[in-house]
């Protein structure tokens, strides 16, 4: 990746993280595009060059985290499929906001804010779109590892759908907990369960 592409990727990630953080802290309806741009150190016009809405910016954080799983899965050495998936996925869920993101100073407040934010109908469509794109990338990575055909075979799509279901279920259970169980621990349990019942072809 060249310098220009890297800077664009960093700006996109900074805007997405700022949108997520502010929506959790203030509530989605209390965050303006200008606030997100200011928090990321760019202009509102720059925000609009990357995203069409606050919801898209927030959903992109989830999308990028899942796309990193697909990329990491492609880089894993030869090993059983579900071991590779688990080792690719867990680092992305080591904190409420994902690997590399600043930890919330008050985890309970973060969790409460995330619950409220995710209850907003305005986010649901964006999260579904992000999940569908991530699932397609994970399916392609699974097909490469298993020698299956992405067009003809059900298996890579079934595995990718199961991985996304595990992620979504683990995150929902994490947010329901009082106190929350760490998301990476829940995801590890979910993937172990899937591995036991969905063997490689």
PDB file of C-alpha atoms in Angstrom:
ATOM      1  CA  UNK A   1       0.000   0.000   0.000  1.00  0.00           C
ATOM      2  CA  UNK A   2       1.413   3.381  -1.054  1.00  0.00           C
ATOM      3  CA  UNK A   3       1.626   6.449   1.154  1.00  0.00           C
ATOM      4  CA  UNK A   4      -1.505   8.053  -0.326  1.00  0.00           C
ATOM      5  CA  UNK A   5      -3.568   4.897   0.076  1.00  0.00           C
ATOM      6  CA  UNK A   6      -2.312   4.449   3.629  1.00  0.00           C
ATOM      7  CA  UNK A   7      -3.256   8.018   4.547  1.00  0.00           C
ATOM      8  CA  UNK A   8      -6.730   7.541   3.062  1.00  0.00           C
ATOM      9  CA  UNK A   9      -7.155   4.314   5.008  1.00  0.00           C
ATOM     10  CA  UNK A  10      -6.040   6.029   8.220  1.00  0.00           C
ATOM     11  CA  UNK A  11      -8.462   8.930   7.662  1.00  0.00           C
ATOM     12  CA  UNK A  12     -11.336   6.545   6.987  1.00  0.00           C
ATOM     13  CA  UNK A  13     -10.543   4.550  10.134  1.00  0.00           C
ATOM     14  CA  UNK A  14     -10.221   7.732  12.226  1.00  0.00           C
ATOM     15  CA  UNK A  15     -13.613   8.992  11.031  1.00  0.00           C
ATOM     16  CA  UNK A  16     -15.266   5.644  11.662  1.00  0.00           C
ATOM     17  CA  UNK A  17     -13.805   5.368  15.165  1.00  0.00           C
ATOM     18  CA  UNK A  18     -14.772   8.974  15.969  1.00  0.00           C
ATOM     19  CA  UNK A  19     -18.353   8.319  14.822  1.00  0.00           C
ATOM     20  CA  UNK A  20     -18.579   5.190  16.955  1.00  0.00           C
ATOM     21  CA  UNK A  21     -17.029   6.792  20.030  1.00  0.00           C
ATOM     22  CA  UNK A  22     -19.185   9.912  19.907  1.00  0.00           C
ATOM     23  CA  UNK A  23     -22.386   7.945  19.265  1.00  0.00           C
ATOM     24  CA  UNK A  24     -21.666   5.721  22.258  1.00  0.00           C
ATOM     25  CA  UNK A  25     -20.810   8.693  24.476  1.00  0.00           C
ATOM     26  CA  UNK A  26     -23.624  11.059  23.424  1.00  0.00           C
ATOM     27  CA  UNK A  27     -26.249   8.970  21.636  1.00  0.00           C
ATOM     28  CA  UNK A  28     -26.532   8.797  17.861  1.00  0.00           C
ATOM     29  CA  UNK A  29     -29.086  11.616  17.575  1.00  0.00           C
ATOM     30  CA  UNK A  30     -26.796  13.981  19.483  1.00  0.00           C
ATOM     31  CA  UNK A  31     -23.851  13.621  17.112  1.00  0.00           C
ATOM     32  CA  UNK A  32     -23.449  15.762  13.992  1.00  0.00           C
ATOM     33  CA  UNK A  33     -21.205  15.133  11.022  1.00  0.00           C
ATOM     34  CA  UNK A  34     -19.322  18.283  12.049  1.00  0.00           C
ATOM     35  CA  UNK A  35     -18.616  16.733  15.464  1.00  0.00           C
ATOM     36  CA  UNK A  36     -17.226  13.560  13.889  1.00  0.00           C
ATOM     37  CA  UNK A  37     -15.045  15.470  11.453  1.00  0.00           C
ATOM     38  CA  UNK A  38     -13.711  17.696  14.234  1.00  0.00           C
ATOM     39  CA  UNK A  39     -12.891  14.689  16.429  1.00  0.00           C
ATOM     40  CA  UNK A  40     -10.965  13.121  13.532  1.00  0.00           C
ATOM     41  CA  UNK A  41      -9.163  16.378  12.702  1.00  0.00           C
ATOM     42  CA  UNK A  42     -10.657  16.812   9.232  1.00  0.00           C
ATOM     43  CA  UNK A  43     -13.347  18.919   7.558  1.00  0.00           C
ATOM     44  CA  UNK A  44     -17.020  17.915   7.191  1.00  0.00           C
ATOM     45  CA  UNK A  45     -16.393  17.843   3.440  1.00  0.00           C
ATOM     46  CA  UNK A  46     -13.750  15.185   3.994  1.00  0.00           C
ATOM     47  CA  UNK A  47     -16.252  13.152   6.008  1.00  0.00           C
ATOM     48  CA  UNK A  48     -18.667  13.325   3.069  1.00  0.00           C
ATOM     49  CA  UNK A  49     -15.926  12.104   0.727  1.00  0.00           C
ATOM     50  CA  UNK A  50     -15.750   8.869   2.728  1.00  0.00           C
ATOM     51  CA  UNK A  51     -19.250   8.282   4.085  1.00  0.00           C
ATOM     52  CA  UNK A  52     -22.826   9.118   3.167  1.00  0.00           C
ATOM     53  CA  UNK A  53     -24.113   9.088   6.757  1.00  0.00           C
ATOM     54  CA  UNK A  54     -23.224   8.692  10.425  1.00  0.00           C
ATOM     55  CA  UNK A  55     -24.666   5.189  10.293  1.00  0.00           C
ATOM     56  CA  UNK A  56     -22.386   4.164   7.451  1.00  0.00           C
ATOM     57  CA  UNK A  57     -19.357   5.534   9.306  1.00  0.00           C
ATOM     58  CA  UNK A  58     -20.255   3.535  12.431  1.00  0.00           C
ATOM     59  CA  UNK A  59     -21.013   0.342  10.510  1.00  0.00           C
ATOM     60  CA  UNK A  60     -17.681   0.674   8.716  1.00  0.00           C
ATOM     61  CA  UNK A  61     -15.902   0.087  12.027  1.00  0.00           C
ATOM     62  CA  UNK A  62     -17.611  -3.318  12.243  1.00  0.00           C
ATOM     63  CA  UNK A  63     -16.961  -3.987   8.545  1.00  0.00           C
ATOM     64  CA  UNK A  64     -13.253  -3.210   8.807  1.00  0.00           C
ATOM     65  CA  UNK A  65     -12.887  -5.445  11.848  1.00  0.00           C
ATOM     66  CA  UNK A  66     -14.481  -8.339   9.956  1.00  0.00           C
ATOM     67  CA  UNK A  67     -12.466  -7.644   6.810  1.00  0.00           C
ATOM     68  CA  UNK A  68      -9.319  -7.906   8.928  1.00  0.00           C
ATOM     69  CA  UNK A  69     -10.486 -11.393   9.901  1.00  0.00           C
ATOM     70  CA  UNK A  70     -10.664 -12.383   6.224  1.00  0.00           C
ATOM     71  CA  UNK A  71      -7.224 -10.892   5.559  1.00  0.00           C
ATOM     72  CA  UNK A  72      -5.703 -12.621   8.588  1.00  0.00           C
ATOM     73  CA  UNK A  73      -7.300 -15.915   7.585  1.00  0.00           C
ATOM     74  CA  UNK A  74      -5.571 -15.715   4.203  1.00  0.00           C
ATOM     75  CA  UNK A  75      -2.232 -15.209   5.956  1.00  0.00           C
ATOM     76  CA  UNK A  76      -2.541 -18.092   8.425  1.00  0.00           C
ATOM     77  CA  UNK A  77      -0.209 -21.052   7.877  1.00  0.00           C
ATOM     78  CA  UNK A  78      -1.513 -24.523   7.067  1.00  0.00           C
ATOM     79  CA  UNK A  79      -3.595 -25.635  10.067  1.00  0.00           C
ATOM     80  CA  UNK A  80      -7.133 -26.918  10.713  1.00  0.00           C
ATOM     81  CA  UNK A  81      -9.687 -24.470   9.315  1.00  0.00           C
ATOM     82  CA  UNK A  82     -11.439 -23.616  12.570  1.00  0.00           C
ATOM     83  CA  UNK A  83      -8.112 -23.089  14.340  1.00  0.00           C
ATOM     84  CA  UNK A  84      -7.161 -20.638  11.605  1.00  0.00           C
ATOM     85  CA  UNK A  85     -10.513 -18.859  11.827  1.00  0.00           C
ATOM     86  CA  UNK A  86     -10.285 -18.568  15.602  1.00  0.00           C
ATOM     87  CA  UNK A  87      -6.730 -17.216  15.510  1.00  0.00           C
ATOM     88  CA  UNK A  88      -7.692 -14.746  12.792  1.00  0.00           C
ATOM     89  CA  UNK A  89     -10.827 -13.534  14.567  1.00  0.00           C
ATOM     90  CA  UNK A  90     -10.048 -13.236  18.270  1.00  0.00           C
ATOM     91  CA  UNK A  91      -7.467 -10.408  18.092  1.00  0.00           C
ATOM     92  CA  UNK A  92     -10.116  -8.193  16.477  1.00  0.00           C
ATOM     93  CA  UNK A  93     -12.361  -8.456  19.528  1.00  0.00           C
ATOM     94  CA  UNK A  94      -9.851  -7.893  22.307  1.00  0.00           C
ATOM     95  CA  UNK A  95     -11.596  -4.647  23.351  1.00  0.00           C
ATOM     96  CA  UNK A  96     -15.177  -3.346  22.996  1.00  0.00           C
ATOM     97  CA  UNK A  97     -14.221  -1.374  19.916  1.00  0.00           C
ATOM     98  CA  UNK A  98     -11.807  -3.881  18.417  1.00  0.00           C
ATOM     99  CA  UNK A  99      -8.084  -4.398  18.215  1.00  0.00           C
ATOM    100  CA  UNK A 100      -6.058  -1.215  18.242  1.00  0.00           C
ATOM    101  CA  UNK A 101      -8.856   1.020  19.459  1.00  0.00           C
ATOM    102  CA  UNK A 102      -8.497   2.989  22.693  1.00  0.00           C
ATOM    103  CA  UNK A 103     -10.099   1.284  25.657  1.00  0.00           C
ATOM    104  CA  UNK A 104     -13.039   3.069  27.212  1.00  0.00           C
ATOM    105  CA  UNK A 105     -12.119   4.671  30.531  1.00  0.00           C
ATOM    106  CA  UNK A 106     -15.441   3.452  31.962  1.00  0.00           C
ATOM    107  CA  UNK A 107     -16.336   0.028  30.477  1.00  0.00           C
ATOM    108  CA  UNK A 108     -19.800  -0.007  32.061  1.00  0.00           C
ATOM    109  CA  UNK A 109     -20.624   3.393  30.566  1.00  0.00           C
ATOM    110  CA  UNK A 110     -19.255   2.288  27.191  1.00  0.00           C
ATOM    111  CA  UNK A 111     -21.431  -0.851  27.231  1.00  0.00           C
ATOM    112  CA  UNK A 112     -24.559   1.085  28.192  1.00  0.00           C
ATOM    113  CA  UNK A 113     -23.913   3.616  25.438  1.00  0.00           C
ATOM    114  CA  UNK A 114     -23.290   0.885  22.880  1.00  0.00           C
ATOM    115  CA  UNK A 115     -26.583  -0.793  23.814  1.00  0.00           C
ATOM    116  CA  UNK A 116     -28.468   2.458  23.249  1.00  0.00           C
ATOM    117  CA  UNK A 117     -26.656   3.214  19.997  1.00  0.00           C
ATOM    118  CA  UNK A 118     -27.285  -0.232  18.510  1.00  0.00           C
ATOM    119  CA  UNK A 119     -30.971   0.012  19.351  1.00  0.00           C
ATOM    120  CA  UNK A 120     -31.322   2.833  16.819  1.00  0.00           C
ATOM    121  CA  UNK A 121     -33.206   1.645  13.695  1.00  0.00           C
ATOM    122  CA  UNK A 122     -31.098   4.018  11.580  1.00  0.00           C
ATOM    123  CA  UNK A 123     -28.095   1.743  12.108  1.00  0.00           C
ATOM    124  CA  UNK A 124     -29.702  -1.596  11.318  1.00  0.00           C
ATOM    125  CA  UNK A 125     -29.619  -1.346   7.534  1.00  0.00           C
ATOM    126  CA  UNK A 126     -26.014  -0.150   7.496  1.00  0.00           C
ATOM    127  CA  UNK A 127     -24.929  -2.977   9.785  1.00  0.00           C
ATOM    128  CA  UNK A 128     -26.694  -5.533   7.599  1.00  0.00           C
ATOM    129  CA  UNK A 129     -24.924  -4.182   4.499  1.00  0.00           C
ATOM    130  CA  UNK A 130     -21.571  -4.232   6.270  1.00  0.00           C
ATOM    131  CA  UNK A 131     -22.179  -7.786   7.488  1.00  0.00           C
ATOM    132  CA  UNK A 132     -23.059  -9.012   4.003  1.00  0.00           C
ATOM    133  CA  UNK A 133     -19.881  -7.569   2.525  1.00  0.00           C
ATOM    134  CA  UNK A 134     -17.747  -9.002   5.328  1.00  0.00           C
ATOM    135  CA  UNK A 135     -19.379 -12.408   4.964  1.00  0.00           C
ATOM    136  CA  UNK A 136     -18.546 -12.463   1.243  1.00  0.00           C
ATOM    137  CA  UNK A 137     -14.876 -11.728   1.975  1.00  0.00           C
ATOM    138  CA  UNK A 138     -14.674 -14.398   4.664  1.00  0.00           C
ATOM    139  CA  UNK A 139     -16.318 -16.905   2.309  1.00  0.00           C
ATOM    140  CA  UNK A 140     -13.691 -16.142  -0.340  1.00  0.00           C
ATOM    141  CA  UNK A 141     -10.891 -16.674   2.193  1.00  0.00           C
ATOM    142  CA  UNK A 142     -12.449 -19.971   3.319  1.00  0.00           C
ATOM    143  CA  UNK A 143     -12.771 -21.126  -0.296  1.00  0.00           C
ATOM    144  CA  UNK A 144      -9.082 -20.410  -0.865  1.00  0.00           C
ATOM    145  CA  UNK A 145      -8.064 -22.388   2.229  1.00  0.00           C
ATOM    146  CA  UNK A 146     -10.307 -25.377   1.577  1.00  0.00           C
ATOM    147  CA  UNK A 147      -9.959 -25.647  -2.188  1.00  0.00           C
ATOM    148  CA  UNK A 148     -13.696 -25.210  -2.623  1.00  0.00           C
ATOM    149  CA  UNK A 149     -15.361 -23.204  -5.381  1.00  0.00           C
ATOM    150  CA  UNK A 150     -17.022 -19.967  -4.339  1.00  0.00           C
ATOM    151  CA  UNK A 151     -19.540 -20.190  -7.162  1.00  0.00           C
ATOM    152  CA  UNK A 152     -20.478 -23.878  -6.995  1.00  0.00           C
ATOM    153  CA  UNK A 153     -19.911 -24.978  -3.409  1.00  0.00           C
ATOM    154  CA  UNK A 154     -22.104 -24.289  -0.410  1.00  0.00           C
ATOM    155  CA  UNK A 155     -19.360 -24.913   2.147  1.00  0.00           C
ATOM    156  CA  UNK A 156     -17.415 -21.598   2.121  1.00  0.00           C
ATOM    157  CA  UNK A 157     -20.639 -19.616   2.319  1.00  0.00           C
ATOM    158  CA  UNK A 158     -21.953 -21.777   5.141  1.00  0.00           C
ATOM    159  CA  UNK A 159     -18.748 -21.349   7.131  1.00  0.00           C
ATOM    160  CA  UNK A 160     -18.693 -17.574   6.561  1.00  0.00           C
ATOM    161  CA  UNK A 161     -22.341 -17.275   7.567  1.00  0.00           C
ATOM    162  CA  UNK A 162     -21.621 -19.287  10.714  1.00  0.00           C
ATOM    163  CA  UNK A 163     -18.625 -17.082  11.566  1.00  0.00           C
ATOM    164  CA  UNK A 164     -20.685 -13.910  11.184  1.00  0.00           C
ATOM    165  CA  UNK A 165     -23.481 -15.440  13.265  1.00  0.00           C
ATOM    166  CA  UNK A 166     -20.937 -16.274  15.973  1.00  0.00           C
ATOM    167  CA  UNK A 167     -19.609 -12.694  15.913  1.00  0.00           C
ATOM    168  CA  UNK A 168     -23.072 -11.149  16.060  1.00  0.00           C
ATOM    169  CA  UNK A 169     -24.242 -13.487  18.815  1.00  0.00           C
ATOM    170  CA  UNK A 170     -21.100 -12.998  20.892  1.00  0.00           C
ATOM    171  CA  UNK A 171     -21.340  -9.206  20.620  1.00  0.00           C
ATOM    172  CA  UNK A 172     -25.040  -9.203  21.510  1.00  0.00           C
ATOM    173  CA  UNK A 173     -24.380 -11.435  24.517  1.00  0.00           C
ATOM    174  CA  UNK A 174     -21.465  -9.223  25.541  1.00  0.00           C
ATOM    175  CA  UNK A 175     -23.744  -6.185  25.564  1.00  0.00           C
ATOM    176  CA  UNK A 176     -26.460  -8.038  27.511  1.00  0.00           C
ATOM    177  CA  UNK A 177     -24.121  -9.078  30.309  1.00  0.00           C
ATOM    178  CA  UNK A 178     -24.059  -7.341  33.658  1.00  0.00           C
ATOM    179  CA  UNK A 179     -21.144  -7.157  34.054  1.00  0.00           C
ATOM    180  CA  UNK A 180     -20.283  -7.865  30.409  1.00  0.00           C
ATOM    181  CA  UNK A 181     -18.315 -11.002  29.610  1.00  0.00           C
ATOM    182  CA  UNK A 182     -15.344 -10.080  27.375  1.00  0.00           C
ATOM    183  CA  UNK A 183     -16.340 -10.305  23.720  1.00  0.00           C
ATOM    184  CA  UNK A 184     -13.255 -12.262  22.687  1.00  0.00           C
ATOM    185  CA  UNK A 185     -13.987 -14.940  25.289  1.00  0.00           C
ATOM    186  CA  UNK A 186     -17.579 -15.275  24.090  1.00  0.00           C
ATOM    187  CA  UNK A 187     -16.458 -15.441  20.477  1.00  0.00           C
ATOM    188  CA  UNK A 188     -13.877 -18.104  21.309  1.00  0.00           C
ATOM    189  CA  UNK A 189     -16.598 -20.219  22.950  1.00  0.00           C
ATOM    190  CA  UNK A 190     -18.891 -19.739  19.953  1.00  0.00           C
ATOM    191  CA  UNK A 191     -16.201 -20.748  17.463  1.00  0.00           C
ATOM    192  CA  UNK A 192     -15.272 -23.823  19.497  1.00  0.00           C
ATOM    193  CA  UNK A 193     -18.901 -24.877  19.384  1.00  0.00           C
ATOM    194  CA  UNK A 194     -19.072 -24.380  15.637  1.00  0.00           C
ATOM    195  CA  UNK A 195     -15.834 -26.250  15.085  1.00  0.00           C
ATOM    196  CA  UNK A 196     -17.241 -29.262  16.879  1.00  0.00           C
ATOM    197  CA  UNK A 197     -20.272 -29.447  14.603  1.00  0.00           C
ATOM    198  CA  UNK A 198     -19.140 -28.202  11.206  1.00  0.00           C
ATOM    199  CA  UNK A 199     -16.076 -30.241  10.122  1.00  0.00           C
ATOM    200  CA  UNK A 200     -14.049 -29.308   7.083  1.00  0.00           C
ATOM    201  CA  UNK A 201     -14.892 -31.163   3.848  1.00  0.00           C
TER     202      UNK A 201
END
